[in-house]
XYZ file of C-alpha atoms in Angstrom:
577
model
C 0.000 0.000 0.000
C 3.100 2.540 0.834
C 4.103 1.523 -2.675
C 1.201 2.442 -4.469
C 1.275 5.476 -2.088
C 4.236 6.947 -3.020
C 3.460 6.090 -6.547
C 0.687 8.089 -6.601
C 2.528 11.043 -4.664
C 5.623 10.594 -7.483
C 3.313 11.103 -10.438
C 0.593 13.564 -9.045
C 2.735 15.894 -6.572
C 6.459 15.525 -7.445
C 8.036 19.226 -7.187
C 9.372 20.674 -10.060
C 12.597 21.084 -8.488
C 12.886 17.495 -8.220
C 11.786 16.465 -11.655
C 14.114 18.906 -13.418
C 17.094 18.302 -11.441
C 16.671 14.342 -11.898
C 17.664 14.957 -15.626
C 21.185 16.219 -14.731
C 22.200 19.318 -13.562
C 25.652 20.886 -14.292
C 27.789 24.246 -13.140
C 26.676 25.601 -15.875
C 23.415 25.659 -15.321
C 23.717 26.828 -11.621
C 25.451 29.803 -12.859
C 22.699 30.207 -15.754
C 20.334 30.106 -12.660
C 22.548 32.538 -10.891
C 22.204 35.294 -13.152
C 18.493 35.058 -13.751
C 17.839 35.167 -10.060
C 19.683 37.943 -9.795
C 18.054 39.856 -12.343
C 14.593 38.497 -10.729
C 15.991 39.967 -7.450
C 16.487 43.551 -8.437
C 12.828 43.549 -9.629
C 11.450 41.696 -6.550
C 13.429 44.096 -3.767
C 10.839 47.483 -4.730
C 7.778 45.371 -5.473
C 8.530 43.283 -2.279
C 8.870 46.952 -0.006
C 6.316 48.446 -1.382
C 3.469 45.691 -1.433
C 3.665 45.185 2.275
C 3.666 49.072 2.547
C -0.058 48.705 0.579
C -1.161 46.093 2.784
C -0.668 47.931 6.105
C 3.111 46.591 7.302
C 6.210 47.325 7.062
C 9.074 47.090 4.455
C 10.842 44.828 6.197
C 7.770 42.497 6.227
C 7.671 42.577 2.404
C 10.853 41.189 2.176
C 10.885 38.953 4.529
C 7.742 37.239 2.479
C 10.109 37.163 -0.721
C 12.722 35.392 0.712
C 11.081 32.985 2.396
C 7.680 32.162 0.166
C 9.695 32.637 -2.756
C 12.347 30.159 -1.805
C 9.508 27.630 -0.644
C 7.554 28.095 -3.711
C 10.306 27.478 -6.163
C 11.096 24.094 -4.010
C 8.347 22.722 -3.495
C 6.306 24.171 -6.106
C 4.986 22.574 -9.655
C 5.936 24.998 -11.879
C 9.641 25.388 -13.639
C 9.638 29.039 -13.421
C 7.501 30.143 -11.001
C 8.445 33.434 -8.788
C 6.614 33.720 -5.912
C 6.186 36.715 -3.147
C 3.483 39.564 -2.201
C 1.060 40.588 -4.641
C -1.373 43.705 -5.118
C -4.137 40.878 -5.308
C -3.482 40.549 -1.555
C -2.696 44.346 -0.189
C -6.671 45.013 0.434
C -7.474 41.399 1.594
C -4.627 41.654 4.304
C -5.080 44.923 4.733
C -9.237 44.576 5.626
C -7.749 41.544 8.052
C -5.246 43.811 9.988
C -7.695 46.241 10.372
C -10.218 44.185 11.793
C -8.027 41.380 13.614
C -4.666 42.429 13.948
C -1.429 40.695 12.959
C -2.320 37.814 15.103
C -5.431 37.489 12.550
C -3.525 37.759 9.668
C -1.332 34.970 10.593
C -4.198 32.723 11.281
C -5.534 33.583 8.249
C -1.991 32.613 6.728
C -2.206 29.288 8.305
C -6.032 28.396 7.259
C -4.603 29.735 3.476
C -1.792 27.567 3.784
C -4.031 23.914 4.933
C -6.694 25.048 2.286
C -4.367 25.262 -0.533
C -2.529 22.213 0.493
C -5.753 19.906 0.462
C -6.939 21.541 -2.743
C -3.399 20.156 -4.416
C -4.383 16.450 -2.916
C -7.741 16.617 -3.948
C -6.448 17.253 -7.323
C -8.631 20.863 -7.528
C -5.672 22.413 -9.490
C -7.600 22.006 -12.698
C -10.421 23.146 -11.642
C -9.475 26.956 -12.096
C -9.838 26.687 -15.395
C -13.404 26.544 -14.594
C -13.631 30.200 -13.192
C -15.088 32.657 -15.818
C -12.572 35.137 -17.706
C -14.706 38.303 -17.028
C -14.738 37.495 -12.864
C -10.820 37.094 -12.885
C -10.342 40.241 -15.224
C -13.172 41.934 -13.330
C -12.201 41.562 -9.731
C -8.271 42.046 -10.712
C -9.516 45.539 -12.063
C -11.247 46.165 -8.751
C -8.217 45.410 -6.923
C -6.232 47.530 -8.870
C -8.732 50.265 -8.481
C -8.319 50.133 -4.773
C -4.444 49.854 -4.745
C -4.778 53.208 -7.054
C -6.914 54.789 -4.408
C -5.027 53.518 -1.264
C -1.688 55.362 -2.504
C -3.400 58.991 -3.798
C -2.118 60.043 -0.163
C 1.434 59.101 -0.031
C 1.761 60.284 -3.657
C 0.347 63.761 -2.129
C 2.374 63.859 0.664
C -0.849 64.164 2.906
C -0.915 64.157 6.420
C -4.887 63.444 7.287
C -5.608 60.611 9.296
C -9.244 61.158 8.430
C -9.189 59.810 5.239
C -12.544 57.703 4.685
C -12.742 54.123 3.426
C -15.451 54.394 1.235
C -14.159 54.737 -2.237
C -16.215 57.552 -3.707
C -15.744 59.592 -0.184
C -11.879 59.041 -0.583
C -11.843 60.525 -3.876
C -13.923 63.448 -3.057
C -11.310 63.740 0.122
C -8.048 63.761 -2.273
C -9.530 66.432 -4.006
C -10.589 69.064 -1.718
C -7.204 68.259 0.105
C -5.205 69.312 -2.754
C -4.150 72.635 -1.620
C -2.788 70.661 1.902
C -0.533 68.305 -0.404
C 3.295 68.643 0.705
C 4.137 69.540 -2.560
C 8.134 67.643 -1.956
C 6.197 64.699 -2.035
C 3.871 65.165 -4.712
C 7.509 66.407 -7.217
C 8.819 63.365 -6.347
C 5.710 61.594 -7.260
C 5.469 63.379 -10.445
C 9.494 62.365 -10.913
C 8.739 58.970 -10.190
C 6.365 58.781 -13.017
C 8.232 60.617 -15.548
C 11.232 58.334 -14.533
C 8.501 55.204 -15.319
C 7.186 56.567 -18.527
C 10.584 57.799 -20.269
C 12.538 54.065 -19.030
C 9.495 52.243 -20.551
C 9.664 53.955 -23.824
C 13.572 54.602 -24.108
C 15.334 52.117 -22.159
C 13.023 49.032 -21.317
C 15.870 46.504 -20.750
C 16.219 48.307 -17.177
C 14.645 47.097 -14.021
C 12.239 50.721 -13.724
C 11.425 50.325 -9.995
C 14.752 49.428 -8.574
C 15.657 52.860 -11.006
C 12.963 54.746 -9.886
C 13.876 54.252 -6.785
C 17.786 54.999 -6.540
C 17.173 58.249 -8.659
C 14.161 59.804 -6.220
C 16.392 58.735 -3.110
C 19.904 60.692 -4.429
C 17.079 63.721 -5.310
C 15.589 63.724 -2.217
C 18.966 63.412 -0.356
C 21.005 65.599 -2.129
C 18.341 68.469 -2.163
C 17.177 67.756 1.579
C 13.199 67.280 0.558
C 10.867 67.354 3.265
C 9.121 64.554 2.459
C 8.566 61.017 4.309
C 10.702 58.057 4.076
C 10.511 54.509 5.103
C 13.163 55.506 7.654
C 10.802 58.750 9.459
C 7.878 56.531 9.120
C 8.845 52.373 9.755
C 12.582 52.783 11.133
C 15.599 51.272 10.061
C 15.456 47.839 8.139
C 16.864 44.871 9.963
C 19.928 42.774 8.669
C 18.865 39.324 8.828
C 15.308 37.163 8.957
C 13.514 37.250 12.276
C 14.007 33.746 13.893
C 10.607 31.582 13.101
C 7.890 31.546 15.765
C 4.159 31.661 16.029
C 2.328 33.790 18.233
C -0.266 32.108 20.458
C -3.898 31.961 18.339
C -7.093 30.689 19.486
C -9.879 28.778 17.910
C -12.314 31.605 17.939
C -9.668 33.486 16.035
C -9.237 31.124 13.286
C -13.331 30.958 12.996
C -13.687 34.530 12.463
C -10.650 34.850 9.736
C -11.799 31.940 7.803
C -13.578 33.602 5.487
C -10.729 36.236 4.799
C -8.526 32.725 4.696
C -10.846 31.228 1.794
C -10.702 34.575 -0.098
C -6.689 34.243 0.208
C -6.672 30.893 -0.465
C -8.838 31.776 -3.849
C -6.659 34.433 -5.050
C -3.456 32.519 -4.387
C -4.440 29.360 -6.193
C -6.171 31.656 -9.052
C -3.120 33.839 -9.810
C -0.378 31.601 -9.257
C -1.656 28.935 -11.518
C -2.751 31.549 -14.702
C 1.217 32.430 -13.516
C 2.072 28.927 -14.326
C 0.141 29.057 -17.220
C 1.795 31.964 -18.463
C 5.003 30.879 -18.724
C 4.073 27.555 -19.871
C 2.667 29.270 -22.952
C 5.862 31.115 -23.153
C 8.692 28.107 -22.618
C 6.801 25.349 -23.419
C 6.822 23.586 -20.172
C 3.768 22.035 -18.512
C 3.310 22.910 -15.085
C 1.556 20.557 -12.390
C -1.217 22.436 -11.148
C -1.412 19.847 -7.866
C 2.181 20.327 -6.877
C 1.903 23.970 -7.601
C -0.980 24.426 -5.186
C 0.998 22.199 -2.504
C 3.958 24.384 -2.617
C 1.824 27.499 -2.471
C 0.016 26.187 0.706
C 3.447 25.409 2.249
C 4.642 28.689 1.418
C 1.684 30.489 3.399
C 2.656 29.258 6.429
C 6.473 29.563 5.916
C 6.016 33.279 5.258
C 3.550 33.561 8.510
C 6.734 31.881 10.815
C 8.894 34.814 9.579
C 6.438 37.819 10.265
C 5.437 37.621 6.600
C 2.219 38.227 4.375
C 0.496 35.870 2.327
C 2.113 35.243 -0.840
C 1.860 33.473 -4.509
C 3.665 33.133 -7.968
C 3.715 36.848 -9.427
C 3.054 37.001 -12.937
C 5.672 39.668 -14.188
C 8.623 38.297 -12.448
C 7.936 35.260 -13.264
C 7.636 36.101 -17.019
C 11.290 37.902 -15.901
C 12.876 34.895 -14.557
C 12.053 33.138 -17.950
C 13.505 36.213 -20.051
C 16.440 36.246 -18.414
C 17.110 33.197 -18.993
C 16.445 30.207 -16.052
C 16.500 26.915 -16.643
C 14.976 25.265 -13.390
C 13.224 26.237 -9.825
C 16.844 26.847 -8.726
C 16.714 30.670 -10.177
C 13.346 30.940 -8.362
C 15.779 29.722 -4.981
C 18.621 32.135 -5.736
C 16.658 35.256 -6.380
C 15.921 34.717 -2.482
C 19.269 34.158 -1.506
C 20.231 37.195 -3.713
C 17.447 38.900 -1.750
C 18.692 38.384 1.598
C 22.231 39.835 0.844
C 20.532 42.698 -0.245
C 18.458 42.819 2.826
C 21.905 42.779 4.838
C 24.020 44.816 2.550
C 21.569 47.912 1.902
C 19.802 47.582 4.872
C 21.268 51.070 6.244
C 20.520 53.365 2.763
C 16.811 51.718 2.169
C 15.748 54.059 4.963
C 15.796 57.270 2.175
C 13.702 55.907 -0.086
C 10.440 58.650 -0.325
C 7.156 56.816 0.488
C 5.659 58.896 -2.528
C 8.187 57.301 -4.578
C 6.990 53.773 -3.471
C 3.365 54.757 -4.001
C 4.117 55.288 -7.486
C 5.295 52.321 -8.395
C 1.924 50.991 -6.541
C -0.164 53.090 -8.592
C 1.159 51.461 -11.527
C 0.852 48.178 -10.513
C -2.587 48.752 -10.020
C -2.868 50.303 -13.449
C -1.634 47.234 -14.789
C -3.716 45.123 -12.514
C -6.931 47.378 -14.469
C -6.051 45.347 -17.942
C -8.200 48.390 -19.981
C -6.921 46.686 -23.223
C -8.797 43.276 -22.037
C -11.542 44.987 -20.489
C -12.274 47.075 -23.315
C -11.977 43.797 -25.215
C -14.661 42.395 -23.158
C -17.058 45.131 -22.952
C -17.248 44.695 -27.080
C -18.268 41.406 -27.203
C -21.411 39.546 -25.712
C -23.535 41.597 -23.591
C -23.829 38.863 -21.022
C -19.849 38.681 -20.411
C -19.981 42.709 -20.116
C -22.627 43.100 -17.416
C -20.712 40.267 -15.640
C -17.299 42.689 -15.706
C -18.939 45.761 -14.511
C -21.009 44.337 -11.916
C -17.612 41.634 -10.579
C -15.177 45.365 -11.274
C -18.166 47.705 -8.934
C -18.952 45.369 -6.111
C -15.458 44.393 -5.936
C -14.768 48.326 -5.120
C -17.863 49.054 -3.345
C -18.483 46.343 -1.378
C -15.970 43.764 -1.112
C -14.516 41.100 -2.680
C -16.117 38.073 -1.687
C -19.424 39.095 -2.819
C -18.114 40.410 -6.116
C -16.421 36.966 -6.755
C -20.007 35.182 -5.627
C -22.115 36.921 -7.520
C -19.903 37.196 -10.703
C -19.760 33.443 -10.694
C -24.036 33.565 -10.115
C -24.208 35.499 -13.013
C -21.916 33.796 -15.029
C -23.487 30.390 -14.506
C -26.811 31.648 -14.974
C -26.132 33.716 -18.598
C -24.015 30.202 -19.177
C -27.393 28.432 -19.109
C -29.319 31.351 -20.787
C -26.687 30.507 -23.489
C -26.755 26.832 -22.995
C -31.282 26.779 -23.409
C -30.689 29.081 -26.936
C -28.713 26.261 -28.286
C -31.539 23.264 -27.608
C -33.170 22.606 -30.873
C -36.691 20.871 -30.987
C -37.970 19.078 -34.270
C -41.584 17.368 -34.615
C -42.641 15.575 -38.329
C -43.637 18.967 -39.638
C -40.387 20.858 -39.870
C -38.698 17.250 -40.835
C -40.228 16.982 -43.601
C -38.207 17.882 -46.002
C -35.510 15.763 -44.977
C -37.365 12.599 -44.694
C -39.468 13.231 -47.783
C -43.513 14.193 -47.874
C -44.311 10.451 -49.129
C -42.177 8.872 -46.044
C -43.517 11.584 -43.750
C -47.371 10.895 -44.818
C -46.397 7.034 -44.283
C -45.552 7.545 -41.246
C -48.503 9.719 -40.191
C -50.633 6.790 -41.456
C -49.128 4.260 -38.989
C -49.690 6.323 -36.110
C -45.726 6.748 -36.184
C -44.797 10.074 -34.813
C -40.587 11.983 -35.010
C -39.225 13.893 -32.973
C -35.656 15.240 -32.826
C -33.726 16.544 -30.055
C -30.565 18.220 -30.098
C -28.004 20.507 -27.793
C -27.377 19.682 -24.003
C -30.752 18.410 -22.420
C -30.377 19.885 -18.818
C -32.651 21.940 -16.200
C -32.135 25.249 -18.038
C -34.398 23.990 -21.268
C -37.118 20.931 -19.120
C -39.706 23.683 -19.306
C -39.128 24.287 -23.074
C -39.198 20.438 -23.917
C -42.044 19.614 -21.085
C -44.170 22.097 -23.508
C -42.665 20.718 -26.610
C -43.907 16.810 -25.760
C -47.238 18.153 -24.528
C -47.875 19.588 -28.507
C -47.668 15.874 -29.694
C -50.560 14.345 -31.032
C -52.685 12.146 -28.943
C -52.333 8.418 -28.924
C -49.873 7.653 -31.172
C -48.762 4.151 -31.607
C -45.050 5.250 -31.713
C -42.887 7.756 -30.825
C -39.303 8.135 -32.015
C -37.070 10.455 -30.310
C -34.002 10.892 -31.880
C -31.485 12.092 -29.830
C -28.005 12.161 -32.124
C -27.421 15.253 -31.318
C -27.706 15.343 -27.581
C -24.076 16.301 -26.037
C -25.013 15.875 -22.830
C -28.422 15.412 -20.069
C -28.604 15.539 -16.246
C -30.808 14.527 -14.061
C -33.542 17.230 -14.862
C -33.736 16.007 -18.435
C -32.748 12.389 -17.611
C -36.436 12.784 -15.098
C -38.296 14.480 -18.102
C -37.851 11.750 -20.725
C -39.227 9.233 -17.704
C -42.268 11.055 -17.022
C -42.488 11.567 -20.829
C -42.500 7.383 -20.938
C -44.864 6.685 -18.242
C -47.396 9.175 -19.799
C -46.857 7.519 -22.915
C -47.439 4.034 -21.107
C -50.852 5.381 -20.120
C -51.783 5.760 -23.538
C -50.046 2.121 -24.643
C -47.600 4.499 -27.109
C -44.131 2.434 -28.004
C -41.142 4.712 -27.375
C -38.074 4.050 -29.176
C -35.108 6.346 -28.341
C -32.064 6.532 -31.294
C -28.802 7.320 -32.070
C -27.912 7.951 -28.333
C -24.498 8.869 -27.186
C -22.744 7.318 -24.021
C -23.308 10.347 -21.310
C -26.489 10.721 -22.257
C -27.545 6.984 -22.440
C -25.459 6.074 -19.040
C -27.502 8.747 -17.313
C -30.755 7.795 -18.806
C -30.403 3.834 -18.408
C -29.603 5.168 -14.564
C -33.115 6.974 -14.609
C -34.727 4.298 -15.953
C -33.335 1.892 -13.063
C -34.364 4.325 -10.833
C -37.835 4.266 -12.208
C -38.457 0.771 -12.912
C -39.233 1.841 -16.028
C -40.203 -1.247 -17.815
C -37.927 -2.813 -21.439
C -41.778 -3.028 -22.910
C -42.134 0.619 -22.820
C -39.051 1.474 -24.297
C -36.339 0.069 -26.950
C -33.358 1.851 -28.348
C -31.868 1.913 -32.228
C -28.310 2.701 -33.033
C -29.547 4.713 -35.714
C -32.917 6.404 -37.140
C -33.144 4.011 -39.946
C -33.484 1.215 -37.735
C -35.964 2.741 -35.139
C -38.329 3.430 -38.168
C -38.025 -0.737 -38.864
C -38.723 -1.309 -35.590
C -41.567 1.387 -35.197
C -43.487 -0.340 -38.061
C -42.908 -3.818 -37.119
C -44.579 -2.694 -33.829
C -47.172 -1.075 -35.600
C -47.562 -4.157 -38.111
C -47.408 -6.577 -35.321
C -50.291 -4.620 -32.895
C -52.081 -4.332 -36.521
C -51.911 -8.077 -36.455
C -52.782 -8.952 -33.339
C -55.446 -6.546 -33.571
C -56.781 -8.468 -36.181
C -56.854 -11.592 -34.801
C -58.521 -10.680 -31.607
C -61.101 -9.235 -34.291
C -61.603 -12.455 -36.055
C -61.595 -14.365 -32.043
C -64.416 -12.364 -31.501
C -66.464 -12.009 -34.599
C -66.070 -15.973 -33.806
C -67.402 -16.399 -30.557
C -70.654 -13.745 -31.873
C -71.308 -16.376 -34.594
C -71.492 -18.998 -32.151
C-alpha cells in the first residue's frame, strides 16, 4: 500500500525542483540560474517593499515574504519558473484583516490559506481553475487595482490626514478638496517617479524601472534635503537578517472569524499563481503541475507567517522575468531569495531614504496594470452577457468587497451560461422534418400512427420547461414515438427525469417509445433513470440509428395491426357462435 502510495505522490505531486534536477544538472546551469535570479531579485526588492507598505506593514515584512515564500515556492512548487512573493491581489485582503483582527489574525488567516491550498493540491482541484469565468478574474483584478490606485493617492500627495474615509467615492472626493494641503516635496517626487517610469518604458526598457525609480528619487531627495517622508521617518531602520521563526499564540475563535478572509486568500493565491504557471508555460513550453503547484503554495503560506510575513503566490511579471532572463529550473526561483537576503543585509542602512511617494508610485502602476483596460475594453465589445458580468464583478469588488463580487460574478456567469446553454436546444416534430425525410415517407408515417421527434443541444434543467411544452404539442395516442437524440451532447438529471415522465405518460396511452442514435453520457444517465424508475424494457427500446428505429416502429405497428386483427376475427367468432 506505501508503494502504491508513493506512486501516486511521485506522479501527481512531485516538485518541479525534483523532476528537473533528476535529468542532470551541471555548473553551468547553476550559474545560468545565478544570473536570472539575480536579475529576478532587483525587480522583486521594490515590489517586495512596497506591497507590504499597501497592505498595512512594514518594508521589512515585504521582504521577509520574498525570501522565504519565494524560496519555498520554487522548491516545493509545480511549476519550472515560477516566482513567488506579495502581490497587489493581496494588499486590500490583508489589509481589511489587519484592520479588523490584527497581525495575530492575519497569521491565522496565513495558516487556514496555507491547509486550504494544500488539500486543494491532494484533492487534485488544481484544474479546476480553469473553470472560473474570464470576465470574474479580469473583473475583480480591475477592482483590486482600483483600490491599490486609491489607497496610494495620499502618499503620492504627501498628505498628512488621518481622516481619510474608506469608502471609495468619499476618498476621492477627500483627495480632491485636500489638494491645496498636499506637501508639494512629495507630490515632485511623485510626479518624478512617473516621468522616470514613462521615459525608461519607452527609451530604455531593458532596465529594471522600480529598482531605477527608486535609486534616482532617493539621491534627489537626499542631495536636495526634501521634506518629504521616508521609510526611515515613518517604519525605522530595516533589519539585517530574517527574524528567527515563531508563532504567536492563536485561538480557535480566532481562526473561525478569519476563515472567510482565509478562503478569499486561499482563492486568489491558487487563481493567480496557476494563470502564472500558465503563463510561462505558454511562453517556454513547459507544462506545469497544477497539484504540486498548489501544494507548494500552501506550504509557502505558512512559511512566510513563521517569519512575520504576508500571504504570498507566484507573481506574474517576475515570473515572465525569470524566464527572459534566462532560467532553466526552480533553482533561479531559490537564488533570487538568496540574492534577496544579501541585499536585505548589505543595503539595509541606505533603504531608509527611499520617499514613500516614490513607493506609491510604483503601486499606482501596478494597479494600473492590474486594471487590464486593453482586455476589459476587449470584453465590454463582445457579448452583452460577459460585459454586465465585468462591470457588476469590477463595482462590487470596489464598493463592497470582494467576496461578494467573486459570488455573484460566478451567479451570473453560470446563470447567462445556461441562458446561453437553453438558446442552443433545438426541438424538431414531423412537420419541420419533412423535407428531410421526404412528404411520401412523412405521410407514411402519419398513417401508422408513427410520430418523429428530434432533439438536439445539451438536455439539462435550463431547457425541461421548453421540452415539457414541446412533448405536450404531440398528437394524442400515437402508436409510436421516435425520439431521436443524435445530437444530444449531454443530459442531467432534470432532463434524464423528463424523458421518464415523458414514458410513463406515454405508457398510459399504450404508445411504443423508441429512443435513437444515443451517445454514451447521455444513455449512461438515462439507463440510470430508468433503473431508478423501474421503467419497464416493454415501454421502451433503443436503435443505433434512425433508420433502424423506423423498422422497428413499423414492425410494432404491423405486429399490434396483427394482433389486432386476430382478436377481431376471435371475436367475430365467438358472436357467430
Amino acid at each position: 500500500m506505501l508503494k502504491k502510495i508513493w506512486k501516486i505522490l511521485k506522479a501527481d505531486y512531485t516538485p518541479k525542483s525534483i523532476e528537473i534536477l533528476r535529468k542532470g544538472y551541471s555548473l553551468s546551469l547553476f550559474r545560468r540560474d545565478c544570473i536570472s535570479g539575480l536579475t529576478v531579485s532587483i525587480v522583486s526588492l521594490p515590489l517586495a517593499m512596497a506591497l507590504a507598505i499597501a497592505s498595512g506593514l512594514t518594508p521589512a515584512q515585504g521582504l521577509y515574504t520574498a525570501i522565504v515564500a519565494g524560496f519555498v515556492i520554487a522548491l516545493t512548487g509545480g511549476s519550472r519558473f515560477q516566482i513567488g512573493g506579495p502581490t497587489g491581489a493581496f494588499a486590500i485582503v490583508v489589509l481589511d484583516v489587519l484592520q479588523n483582527y490584527g497581525y495575530n489574525g492575519l497569521v491565522a488567516a496565513m495558516i487556514l490559506t496555507g491547509f486550504l491550498l494544500i488539500i486543494a493540491g491532494f484533492l487534485k482541484l488544481g484544474s479546476y481553475i480553469k473553470y472560473i469565468p474570464y470576465p470574474v478574474i479580469i473583473g475583480f483584478t480591475a477592482g483590486i487595482g482600483l483600490i491599490l490606485i486609491t489607497s496610494q493617492v495620499k502618499e503620492f500627495l504627501g498628505l498628512t490626514r488621518d481622516d481619510i474615509p474608506n469608502d471609495f467615492i468619499q476618498r476621492w472626493y477627500t483627495y480632491v478638496v485636500s489638494i491645496p494641503q498636499a506637501n508639494w516635496a512629495a507630490a515632485f517626487i511623485g510626479v518624478l517617479s512617473l516621468t522616470l517610469y514613462v521615459g525608461i518604458k519607452k527609451f530604455t526598457p531593458k532596465i529594471p524601472v522600480y529598482l531605477a525609480i527608486l535609486v534616482i528619487t532617493t539621491v534627489v531627495t537626499c542631495v536636495f534635503e526634501l521634506p518629504v517622508e521616508t521609510i526611515g521617518s515613518k517604519y525605522g531602520n530595516l533589519p539585517k537578517m530574517l527574524p528567527v521563526p515563531s508563532f504567536p499564540t492563536l485561538s480557535l475563535d480566532l481562526f473561525r472569524l478569519v476563515f472567510p478572509s482565509a478562503l478569499t486568500v486561499a482563492f486568489l493565491a491558487a487563481v493567480e499563481s496557476l494563470l502564472s504557471a500558465k503563463v510561462v508555460d505558454s511562453m517556454s513550453g513547459d507544462m506545469h503541475n497544477s497539484n504540486a503547484e498548489l501544494i507548494g503554495e500552501g506550504l509557502a503560506n505558512i512559511a512566510a507567517a513563521a517569519f512575520l510575513g504576508l500571504p504570498a503566490t507566484g507573481a506574474i511579471a517576475r515570473t515572465a522575468t525569470n524566464y527572459k532572463a534566462n532560467a532553466y529550473s526552480p533553482v533561479s526561483g531559490m537564488m533570487q531569495s538568496v540574492f534577496l537576503l544579501i541585499f536585505m543585509f548589505c543595503l539595509s542602512p541606505l533603504v531608509k531614504y527611499i520617499p514613500l511617494s516614490s513607493l506609491a508610485l510604483i503601486l499606482i502602476m501596478i494597479g494600473w496594470n492590474m486594471l487590464n483596460l486593453d482586455k476589459m475594453y476587449g470584453l465590454i465589445k463582445l457579448l452583452p452577457g460577459d460585459r454586465y458580468t465585468l462591470l457588476v464583478t469590477v463595482i462590487l469588488t470596489v464598493v463592497v468587497n470582494l467576496s461578494a463580487a467573486i459570488a455573484v460574478g460566478f451567479i451570473m456567469s453560470a446563470v447567462i451560461f445556461m441562458h446561453r446553454m437553453s438558446k442552443e436546444i433545438e426541438l424538431a416534430n414531423m412537420e419541420t422534418m419533412v423535407p428531410d425525410v421526404g412528404v411520401e415517407v412523412a405521410q407514411e408515417l402519419r398513417d401508422k400512427g408513427i410520430v418523429v421527434v428530434r432533439v438536439a443541444g445539451p438536455l439539462f434543467f435550463g431547457v425541461v420547461t421548453q421540452i415539457s411544452e414541446f412533448f405536450r404539442q404531440l398528437e394524442n395516442k400515437p402508436n409510436v414515438v421516435i425520439i431521436r437524440m443524435g445530437h444530444v451532447s449531454m443530459i442531467d438529471a432534470s432532463g434524464a427525469n423528463l424523458i421518464v415522465e415523458f414514458i410513463g405518460k406515454m405508457h398510459k396511452t399504450q404508445t411504443k417509445v423508441i429512443i435513437s442514435n444515443i451517445k454514451t453520457q447521455p444513455k449512461r444517465v438515462l439507463h440510470q433513470a430508468f433503473a431508478n424508475a423501474h421503467v419497464r424494457l416493454s415501454d421502451i427500446s433503443t436503435a443505433s440509428n434512425y433508420d433502424n428505429a423506423v423498422k422497428m416502429a413499423k414492425r410494432y405497428v404491423n405486429r399490434k395491426i396483427k394482433e389486432k386483427a386476430v382478436k377481431e376475427a376471435a371475436a367475430a367468432a365467438d358472436a357467430a357462435v
